[in-house]
Every structure is written in structure tokens, then in C-alpha cells.
Amino acid sequence: MTEVKKIGILTGGGDCPGLNAVIRAVVYQATGYGWEVLGVRYGWKGMLNADAAPLTRHDVEEILPRGGTILKTSRTNPFKVEGGPQKVIDNAKKMGIDCLVAVGGEDTLGVANKLTKMGLNCVGVPKTIDNDLGATDYTFGYQTAVQIATDAMDRLHTTARSHDRVIVCEIMGRHAGWMATDAGTAASAHWIFIPEVKGSLNDCCDMIKKRYQRGDRYAIIAVSEGAEFSDFNVAEASKETDAFGHVKLGGVAKTLAKEIEKRTGCETREVVLGHTQRGGSPLAYDRILGTRLGRKAAEMIQCGQFAMMASLRGERVEPVPIEEAVKELKTVPQTYFQMASTFFG
Ligand code: F6P
């Protein structure tokens, strides 16, 4: 078994509330074992550039309520860089890193998964506001993002009602509609559109007209940035992709608002929550989940459980193979969405 003396930690992909909770927990647990911890800056980019500095308890003791990541992040994919994977492995050796904690979503952990097969010891921690990672009940950051979207829609209710308006609220989540479904339900949106279930814009417009006819002269429509429709085509806002091949989303609310106004005659506005959902202080839930996952990651290293990810399963935090987590996206099941749609109208 590898004798561990020094570990590295990096945060990759989109930031989210709770990353600092994980970093703090890893540092506390690892230094408790007597190990050194290196904070790698800018995700996998930092491993390509050997950009890292030691992290002590003193460095992390006050970061728990802070949003973002003190280590910074990037969407760098070493497998898209000539000789990148070997460079990461060589740099890990040079820096004396016995195991690397990769905190990220499907992209960051996908890289960790491939690198473990090339001989680099890695453990994973599941992060993303999208909640679309497999093999874990929840990712940290998700609950805070849902709360932000819920608060925003609560506010939209009062202004929409005052003006007799429809407001379309665009919610992040790429190809998974978890956030739109949960925040839409929590904020009693009158309709929700997500990528997994192609909803009908006609039905939504009929619902809006009915509301106005019966005197409820406003409506809140929650839409996932990657939503698809059974009877309406939204032209892709952009063809621009990141290093992992993801199309840059955003803009569906504007197109939808225009179309709803045209079809219903009701004055319609759009709001794009965008990166607001990733910013600010984590809820207590995400601080605790991040802390539990980070602590577990260090514990897994101590037990030699490499190529594994700390995962939330019911009440327990336990190791699962990273491979299992990145196998396929965890999307919203039809039955879950049916529950939410009971309250449309
Ligand atoms: O994966 C997290 C996420 O916030 C998605 O919901 C969103 O589509 C994407 O990142 C935005 O990425 P960027 O910060 O690169 O604009």
C-alpha cells in the first residue's frame, strides 16, 4: 500500500457554494493524519503548470461560510492538451503528491478516472449545482443553488402579480432539470420546462390564458437553460463549446418570453438567473455535506481506497468507484417530474 505523506487537492469546473467546506475538511483530516496538503490552483490547469502551494489549518479555518473556491478553478481538460495527461502525472511526482483529491463534477472526475488508470492515485468529491452526477444522492452546492432560484422566483411572483405580467425565469442545469424542477416546485411556478421531458408550449399558453380569464392575471414560468419542447424549436443560442465539448447555454427565456407574449397577448418578461445561482455563501446543508464528503475523502486515502469517490447514500457517506459516478448523467426521472407538474396551472 502507498505510504501517504503528502496529498494534493484541486477544484475543477464551475464553482459552487460549499467548495471551501470540502477544502477545509480535507486539510483538517489530512493534517490530523500528519500529512502535508498542497492546494493546486485552477483545477487541472494547476497540475499541468505545477501551480500549487501548501495549505495549513490556519489557511482554511475561516473559509467555511465563503462562496467560490480559495483554490480557484478552470475548465481545463488535460486530455485536450498535447502530452497533457503524462505532464500531470510527472508533475504530481515532482511535487511529491501521493494522492490527489479531485473536487468536481462529471468533467473533472472524468479526468481523474482516466488518470487513475494511468497510475495516478486520485479520490473524488462530487460537486455541481446541477446535481447530475451519478452514484450519489446529492452533490454539494445543489441545495444552495435551488434556494437562490426559489428566493428569486418568490420575488418574481409579487412583481409579476402587480403588473399583470408573465415572467419566464431561466434556471441553470445544462442537460438536467433538477434545479428547475425543485426550485419551480418550491416557488410554486405555474409551469416548468426541463430538458428531460419535452413540454408543450401550447399547453403552457392555454394555462396562462385560463389564469387570466379567471382573474389570476399573472404567471411564473420556470425554464431550464437546456429545456426542449414538444411543439416549439429553440434555436441554440451558441455553438461555442468548452474544453469538455459542452455548448455554452443561455438565452432560452428570452425566446420563450417573446413567443408566449405573441401567443397569449399577455405582457411577458424574462429573467436569467445565470451565475447568481453559483455565487455567495453556502447554506448550512451544503457546508455540512461538503464537510462530510471532504473528511471522507481523506479517510479513503488513509484506507488506500483510491479511484473512489465519497458519495452520499441516504444518511451515509461512503466510497463508490469514480467510474460509476461518471458513467452516465443523473437526470430527472419522469415520475419525479410528474409530481411537480401536478401543481401547474
Ligand atoms: O455545470 C454548472 C453550470 O453552472 C451549468 O449549470 C451551466 O450551464 C454552466 O456551468 C455554465 O458554465 P460557465 O460558468 O462556464 O459559464
Short mmCIF file of C-alpha atoms and ligand atoms in Angstrom, two decimals:
data_model
loop_
_atom_site.label_atom_id
_atom_site.label_comp_id
_atom_site.label_asym_id
_atom_site.label_seq_id
_atom_site.Cartn_x
_atom_site.Cartn_y
_atom_site.Cartn_z
CA MET A 1 0.00 0.00 0.00
CA THR A 2 1.22 3.55 -0.82
CA GLU A 3 2.64 5.30 2.22
CA VAL A 4 0.98 8.70 2.16
CA LYS A 5 2.93 11.76 3.27
CA LYS A 6 1.59 14.47 1.04
CA ILE A 7 -1.70 14.92 -0.77
CA GLY A 8 -2.92 17.50 -3.29
CA ILE A 9 -6.39 18.95 -3.67
CA LEU A 10 -7.91 20.73 -6.68
CA THR A 11 -11.31 22.16 -7.56
CA GLY A 12 -12.34 21.97 -11.21
CA GLY A 13 -15.24 23.05 -13.44
CA GLY A 14 -17.88 25.60 -12.48
CA ASP A 15 -17.51 26.82 -8.89
CA CYS A 16 -20.30 26.23 -6.40
CA PRO A 17 -21.16 27.03 -2.79
CA GLY A 18 -19.53 24.53 -0.44
CA LEU A 19 -16.17 24.06 -2.19
CA ASN A 20 -14.35 25.77 0.67
CA ALA A 21 -16.09 23.49 3.17
CA VAL A 22 -14.58 20.50 1.36
CA ILE A 23 -11.11 22.07 1.21
CA ARG A 24 -11.24 22.86 4.93
CA ALA A 25 -12.38 19.36 5.87
CA VAL A 26 -9.70 17.69 3.75
CA VAL A 27 -7.00 19.87 5.30
CA TYR A 28 -8.20 19.25 8.86
CA GLN A 29 -8.47 15.48 8.41
CA ALA A 30 -5.25 15.11 6.42
CA THR A 31 -3.12 17.22 8.77
CA GLY A 32 -4.65 15.20 11.60
CA TYR A 33 -3.03 12.15 9.99
CA GLY A 34 0.24 14.08 9.88
CA TRP A 35 0.20 14.61 6.10
CA GLU A 36 1.12 17.73 4.19
CA VAL A 37 -1.53 19.21 1.89
CA LEU A 38 -0.85 21.06 -1.36
CA GLY A 39 -3.58 23.29 -2.74
CA VAL A 40 -3.46 23.05 -6.54
CA ARG A 41 -4.68 26.23 -8.24
CA TYR A 42 -7.10 26.42 -11.18
CA GLY A 43 -8.13 22.76 -11.30
CA TRP A 44 -6.34 20.51 -13.77
CA LYS A 45 -4.59 23.56 -15.23
CA GLY A 46 -2.64 23.79 -11.97
CA MET A 47 -1.47 20.20 -12.38
CA LEU A 48 -0.27 20.97 -15.93
CA ASN A 49 1.65 24.00 -14.65
CA ALA A 50 2.71 22.58 -11.26
CA ASP A 51 0.94 25.57 -9.72
CA ALA A 52 0.39 24.70 -6.06
CA ALA A 53 1.12 25.92 -2.55
CA PRO A 54 0.93 24.31 0.91
CA LEU A 55 -2.34 24.58 2.82
CA THR A 56 -2.39 24.64 6.61
CA ARG A 57 -5.22 24.60 9.15
CA HIS A 58 -4.57 28.30 9.64
CA ASP A 59 -5.18 28.94 5.91
CA VAL A 60 -8.57 27.27 5.95
CA GLU A 61 -10.01 27.76 9.40
CA GLU A 62 -12.23 30.71 8.42
CA ILE A 63 -13.27 29.73 4.91
CA LEU A 64 -16.35 27.63 5.70
CA PRO A 65 -19.00 30.33 5.02
CA ARG A 66 -17.21 31.72 2.00
CA GLY A 67 -18.59 31.15 -1.52
CA GLY A 68 -16.46 30.15 -4.53
CA THR A 69 -13.17 28.33 -4.07
CA ILE A 70 -9.98 29.66 -2.48
CA LEU A 71 -8.09 27.40 -4.91
CA LYS A 72 -9.72 28.97 -7.97
CA THR A 73 -10.96 26.81 -10.82
CA SER A 74 -10.92 26.32 -14.58
CA ARG A 75 -12.47 24.09 -17.19
CA THR A 76 -9.08 22.81 -18.38
CA ASN A 77 -9.08 19.30 -19.82
CA PRO A 78 -5.54 17.81 -19.79
CA PHE A 79 -6.68 15.22 -22.34
CA LYS A 80 -7.13 18.07 -24.84
CA VAL A 81 -3.55 19.23 -24.33
CA GLU A 82 -0.70 17.53 -26.22
CA GLY A 83 1.12 15.31 -23.70
CA GLY A 84 -1.18 16.72 -21.00
CA PRO A 85 -2.01 13.54 -19.04
CA GLN A 86 1.65 12.50 -18.73
CA LYS A 87 2.58 16.03 -17.69
CA VAL A 88 0.01 15.86 -14.87
CA ILE A 89 1.44 12.55 -13.70
CA ASP A 90 5.04 13.80 -13.92
CA ASN A 91 4.18 17.00 -12.04
CA ALA A 92 2.39 15.02 -9.31
CA LYS A 93 5.61 13.02 -8.88
CA LYS A 94 7.78 16.17 -8.86
CA MET A 95 5.54 17.82 -6.27
CA GLY A 96 5.61 14.67 -4.13
CA ILE A 97 1.83 14.19 -4.30
CA ASP A 98 0.96 10.65 -3.17
CA CYS A 99 -2.75 11.11 -3.88
CA LEU A 100 -4.84 13.86 -5.40
CA VAL A 101 -8.31 14.86 -4.19
CA ALA A 102 -10.28 15.99 -7.25
CA VAL A 103 -13.36 18.01 -6.32
CA GLY A 104 -15.65 18.36 -9.30
CA GLY A 105 -18.47 17.19 -11.49
CA GLU A 106 -18.57 14.74 -14.41
CA ASP A 107 -15.77 16.52 -16.33
CA THR A 108 -13.23 16.94 -13.51
CA LEU A 109 -13.95 13.47 -12.15
CA GLY A 110 -13.92 12.01 -15.68
CA VAL A 111 -10.31 13.23 -15.97
CA ALA A 112 -9.49 11.79 -12.52
CA ASN A 113 -10.98 8.48 -13.61
CA LYS A 114 -8.79 8.30 -16.72
CA LEU A 115 -5.67 9.38 -14.84
CA THR A 116 -6.13 6.72 -12.15
CA LYS A 117 -5.98 4.16 -14.98
CA MET A 118 -2.63 5.68 -15.97
CA GLY A 119 -1.27 5.24 -12.44
CA LEU A 120 -2.11 8.49 -10.61
CA ASN A 121 -3.73 7.95 -7.20
CA CYS A 122 -6.93 10.03 -7.05
CA VAL A 123 -10.04 10.22 -4.92
CA GLY A 124 -13.11 12.24 -5.89
CA VAL A 125 -15.61 14.53 -4.21
CA PRO A 126 -18.91 15.18 -6.05
CA LYS A 127 -19.58 18.85 -6.77
CA THR A 128 -22.08 20.63 -9.02
CA ILE A 129 -25.11 22.85 -8.70
CA ASP A 130 -26.66 20.73 -11.49
CA ASN A 131 -26.97 17.62 -9.26
CA ASP A 132 -26.47 15.49 -12.38
CA LEU A 133 -23.65 13.26 -11.17
CA GLY A 134 -24.32 9.53 -10.86
CA ALA A 135 -23.70 7.29 -7.83
CA THR A 136 -24.54 9.94 -5.24
CA ASP A 137 -27.92 11.09 -3.92
CA TYR A 138 -26.87 14.74 -3.99
CA THR A 139 -23.87 16.82 -4.94
CA PHE A 140 -22.91 19.65 -2.60
CA GLY A 141 -23.79 23.13 -3.90
CA TYR A 142 -27.12 21.96 -5.23
CA GLN A 143 -29.32 22.89 -2.26
CA THR A 144 -27.89 26.40 -2.09
CA ALA A 145 -28.47 26.96 -5.82
CA VAL A 146 -32.05 25.70 -5.53
CA GLN A 147 -32.65 28.06 -2.61
CA ILE A 148 -31.30 31.01 -4.61
CA ALA A 149 -33.62 30.18 -7.53
CA THR A 150 -36.55 29.70 -5.15
CA ASP A 151 -35.95 33.06 -3.46
CA ALA A 152 -35.69 34.73 -6.87
CA MET A 153 -38.99 33.24 -8.07
CA ASP A 154 -40.74 34.18 -4.80
CA ARG A 155 -39.79 37.75 -5.61
CA LEU A 156 -40.92 37.41 -9.22
CA HIS A 157 -44.41 36.38 -8.01
CA THR A 158 -45.02 39.73 -6.33
CA THR A 159 -43.77 41.91 -9.17
CA ALA A 160 -45.50 39.81 -11.86
CA ARG A 161 -48.79 39.97 -9.93
CA SER A 162 -48.53 43.74 -9.51
CA HIS A 163 -48.11 44.27 -13.26
CA ASP A 164 -50.41 41.53 -14.60
CA ARG A 165 -47.35 40.01 -16.28
CA VAL A 166 -45.94 36.64 -17.20
CA ILE A 167 -42.31 36.23 -16.12
CA VAL A 168 -40.14 33.47 -17.54
CA CYS A 169 -37.29 32.57 -15.19
CA GLU A 170 -34.29 30.78 -16.71
CA ILE A 171 -32.51 28.39 -14.37
CA MET A 172 -29.10 26.73 -14.86
CA GLY A 173 -28.62 22.98 -15.04
CA ARG A 174 -27.43 22.18 -18.55
CA HIS A 175 -28.99 18.88 -19.61
CA ALA A 176 -30.52 18.06 -16.23
CA GLY A 177 -33.64 19.78 -14.97
CA TRP A 178 -33.18 19.11 -11.23
CA MET A 179 -32.84 22.75 -10.26
CA ALA A 180 -35.75 23.98 -12.38
CA THR A 181 -37.96 21.13 -11.10
CA ASP A 182 -37.14 21.57 -7.41
CA ALA A 183 -36.98 25.38 -7.36
CA GLY A 184 -40.08 25.56 -9.57
CA THR A 185 -41.94 23.33 -7.13
CA ALA A 186 -40.66 25.17 -4.04
CA ALA A 187 -41.61 28.55 -5.51
CA SER A 188 -44.94 27.32 -6.92
CA ALA A 189 -44.12 28.18 -10.52
CA HIS A 190 -47.19 27.78 -12.73
CA TRP A 191 -45.28 25.73 -15.33
CA ILE A 192 -41.84 24.16 -15.55
CA PHE A 193 -39.88 23.23 -18.67
CA ILE A 194 -36.88 20.88 -18.40
CA PRO A 195 -34.67 19.04 -20.92
CA GLU A 196 -35.76 15.53 -19.88
CA VAL A 197 -39.49 15.97 -20.53
CA LYS A 198 -40.39 17.77 -23.75
CA GLY A 199 -43.25 20.00 -22.54
CA SER A 200 -45.86 21.62 -24.75
CA LEU A 201 -45.68 25.39 -25.17
CA ASN A 202 -49.29 25.32 -26.43
CA ASP A 203 -50.49 23.73 -23.20
CA CYS A 204 -48.50 26.26 -21.18
CA CYS A 205 -50.04 29.16 -23.13
CA ASP A 206 -53.56 27.70 -22.63
CA MET A 207 -52.84 27.54 -18.91
CA ILE A 208 -51.75 31.20 -18.90
CA LYS A 209 -54.90 32.28 -20.79
CA LYS A 210 -57.08 30.37 -18.30
CA ARG A 211 -55.36 32.03 -15.36
CA TYR A 212 -56.00 35.48 -16.81
CA GLN A 213 -59.64 34.61 -17.64
CA ARG A 214 -60.36 33.51 -14.08
CA GLY A 215 -58.73 36.64 -12.65
CA ASP A 216 -55.29 35.28 -11.69
CA ARG A 217 -53.68 37.74 -14.03
CA TYR A 218 -50.02 36.71 -13.81
CA ALA A 219 -47.83 33.63 -14.22
CA ILE A 220 -44.35 32.42 -13.36
CA ILE A 221 -42.75 30.01 -15.81
CA ALA A 222 -39.56 28.20 -14.74
CA VAL A 223 -37.37 27.04 -17.61
CA SER A 224 -34.13 25.07 -17.58
CA GLU A 225 -31.44 26.64 -19.75
CA GLY A 226 -31.31 23.39 -21.76
CA ALA A 227 -35.10 22.83 -21.98
CA GLU A 228 -36.67 21.20 -25.02
CA PHE A 229 -40.28 21.43 -26.18
CA SER A 230 -42.66 19.08 -27.98
CA ASP A 231 -44.12 21.81 -30.20
CA PHE A 232 -41.55 24.60 -30.33
CA ASN A 233 -37.96 24.81 -31.57
CA VAL A 234 -35.50 26.94 -29.68
CA ALA A 235 -32.52 27.73 -31.86
CA GLU A 236 -29.31 27.00 -29.98
CA ALA A 237 -28.06 30.27 -28.51
CA SER A 238 -24.45 29.49 -29.36
CA LYS A 239 -22.24 26.87 -30.95
CA GLU A 240 -19.34 27.79 -28.68
CA THR A 241 -18.08 24.84 -26.64
CA ASP A 242 -15.70 24.44 -23.69
CA ALA A 243 -12.72 22.03 -23.43
CA PHE A 244 -15.14 19.23 -22.50
CA GLY A 245 -17.35 19.85 -25.54
CA HIS A 246 -20.29 21.45 -23.70
CA VAL A 247 -22.25 24.05 -25.68
CA LYS A 248 -22.48 27.41 -23.92
CA LEU A 249 -26.14 27.65 -22.98
CA GLY A 250 -28.29 30.63 -22.04
CA GLY A 251 -30.99 32.67 -23.71
CA VAL A 252 -33.96 30.29 -23.87
CA ALA A 253 -36.02 32.53 -21.55
CA LYS A 254 -35.83 35.44 -23.97
CA THR A 255 -37.05 33.37 -26.92
CA LEU A 256 -39.77 31.82 -24.80
CA ALA A 257 -40.97 35.12 -23.37
CA LYS A 258 -41.35 36.59 -26.87
CA GLU A 259 -43.29 33.55 -28.06
CA ILE A 260 -45.56 33.46 -25.00
CA GLU A 261 -46.41 37.14 -25.44
CA LYS A 262 -47.16 36.54 -29.13
CA ARG A 263 -49.39 33.53 -28.46
CA THR A 264 -51.26 34.80 -25.38
CA GLY A 265 -51.25 38.57 -25.79
CA CYS A 266 -50.07 38.84 -22.16
CA GLU A 267 -47.19 41.14 -21.38
CA THR A 268 -44.17 38.91 -20.73
CA ARG A 269 -40.69 39.49 -19.33
CA GLU A 270 -37.71 37.20 -18.84
CA VAL A 271 -35.15 36.84 -16.06
CA VAL A 272 -31.94 34.84 -16.43
CA LEU A 273 -30.57 33.81 -13.03
CA GLY A 274 -27.30 32.57 -14.53
CA HIS A 275 -24.23 32.68 -12.31
CA THR A 276 -26.14 34.26 -9.41
CA GLN A 277 -27.01 30.63 -8.62
CA ARG A 278 -23.37 29.70 -8.13
CA GLY A 279 -22.39 32.70 -6.01
CA GLY A 280 -22.41 33.56 -2.35
CA SER A 281 -22.33 31.72 0.92
CA PRO A 282 -23.41 28.05 1.10
CA LEU A 283 -26.49 27.01 3.08
CA ALA A 284 -25.78 25.07 6.28
CA TYR A 285 -26.81 21.91 4.36
CA ASP A 286 -24.01 22.34 1.82
CA ARG A 287 -21.46 23.31 4.47
CA ILE A 288 -22.23 20.09 6.30
CA LEU A 289 -22.38 17.90 3.20
CA GLY A 290 -19.11 19.40 1.90
CA THR A 291 -17.51 18.83 5.30
CA ARG A 292 -18.65 15.21 5.47
CA LEU A 293 -17.54 14.46 1.90
CA GLY A 294 -14.15 16.15 2.36
CA ARG A 295 -13.46 14.34 5.60
CA LYS A 296 -14.43 11.04 3.98
CA ALA A 297 -12.12 11.68 1.01
CA ALA A 298 -9.11 11.97 3.36
CA GLU A 299 -10.26 8.90 5.27
CA MET A 300 -10.50 6.97 1.98
CA ILE A 301 -6.89 7.89 1.15
CA GLN A 302 -5.80 6.66 4.56
CA CYS A 303 -7.52 3.34 3.84
CA GLY A 304 -5.90 3.13 0.38
CA GLN A 305 -9.29 3.43 -1.34
CA PHE A 306 -8.03 5.14 -4.49
CA ALA A 307 -10.09 5.65 -7.67
CA MET A 308 -13.09 6.07 -5.39
CA MET A 309 -15.44 8.99 -4.79
CA ALA A 310 -17.01 9.97 -1.46
CA SER A 311 -20.73 9.66 -2.06
CA LEU A 312 -23.95 10.46 -0.20
CA ARG A 313 -26.18 7.38 0.03
CA GLY A 314 -29.20 8.06 2.20
CA GLU A 315 -27.83 9.06 5.60
CA ARG A 316 -24.40 7.64 4.94
CA VAL A 317 -21.29 8.97 3.22
CA GLU A 318 -19.46 6.08 1.59
CA PRO A 319 -16.92 5.29 -1.14
CA VAL A 320 -18.10 4.39 -4.65
CA PRO A 321 -15.91 3.89 -7.74
CA ILE A 322 -15.37 7.19 -9.61
CA GLU A 323 -16.04 5.16 -12.74
CA GLU A 324 -19.61 4.55 -11.58
CA ALA A 325 -20.21 8.24 -10.90
CA VAL A 326 -19.13 9.40 -14.35
CA LYS A 327 -20.74 6.56 -16.32
CA GLU A 328 -23.90 8.48 -17.15
CA LEU A 329 -25.63 11.73 -16.25
CA LYS A 330 -28.22 11.51 -13.50
CA THR A 331 -31.30 13.16 -14.98
CA VAL A 332 -34.79 13.84 -13.63
CA PRO A 333 -36.99 10.72 -13.79
CA GLN A 334 -40.42 11.18 -15.44
CA THR A 335 -42.18 10.16 -12.24
CA TYR A 336 -40.36 12.85 -10.25
CA PHE A 337 -41.37 15.47 -12.79
CA GLN A 338 -44.98 14.24 -12.76
CA MET A 339 -45.11 15.11 -9.08
CA ALA A 340 -44.03 18.68 -9.89
CA SER A 341 -46.48 19.01 -12.79
CA THR A 342 -49.44 18.20 -10.50
CA PHE A 343 -49.19 21.79 -9.32
CA PHE A 344 -49.09 23.51 -12.74
CA GLY A 345 -51.83 26.00 -13.50
O1 F6P B 1 -22.23 22.92 -14.53
C1 F6P B 1 -22.52 24.02 -13.77
C2 F6P B 1 -23.02 25.16 -14.63
O2 F6P B 1 -23.33 26.24 -13.77
C3 F6P B 1 -24.19 24.83 -15.54
O3 F6P B 1 -25.41 24.82 -14.87
C4 F6P B 1 -24.04 25.91 -16.58
O4 F6P B 1 -24.62 25.54 -17.83
C5 F6P B 1 -22.56 26.04 -16.71
O5 F6P B 1 -21.99 25.60 -15.51
C6 F6P B 1 -22.09 27.46 -17.00
O6 F6P B 1 -20.73 27.42 -17.20
P1 F6P B 1 -19.78 28.70 -17.22
O7 F6P B 1 -19.54 29.12 -15.81
O8 F6P B 1 -18.55 28.20 -17.87
O9 F6P B 1 -20.49 29.78 -17.99
#
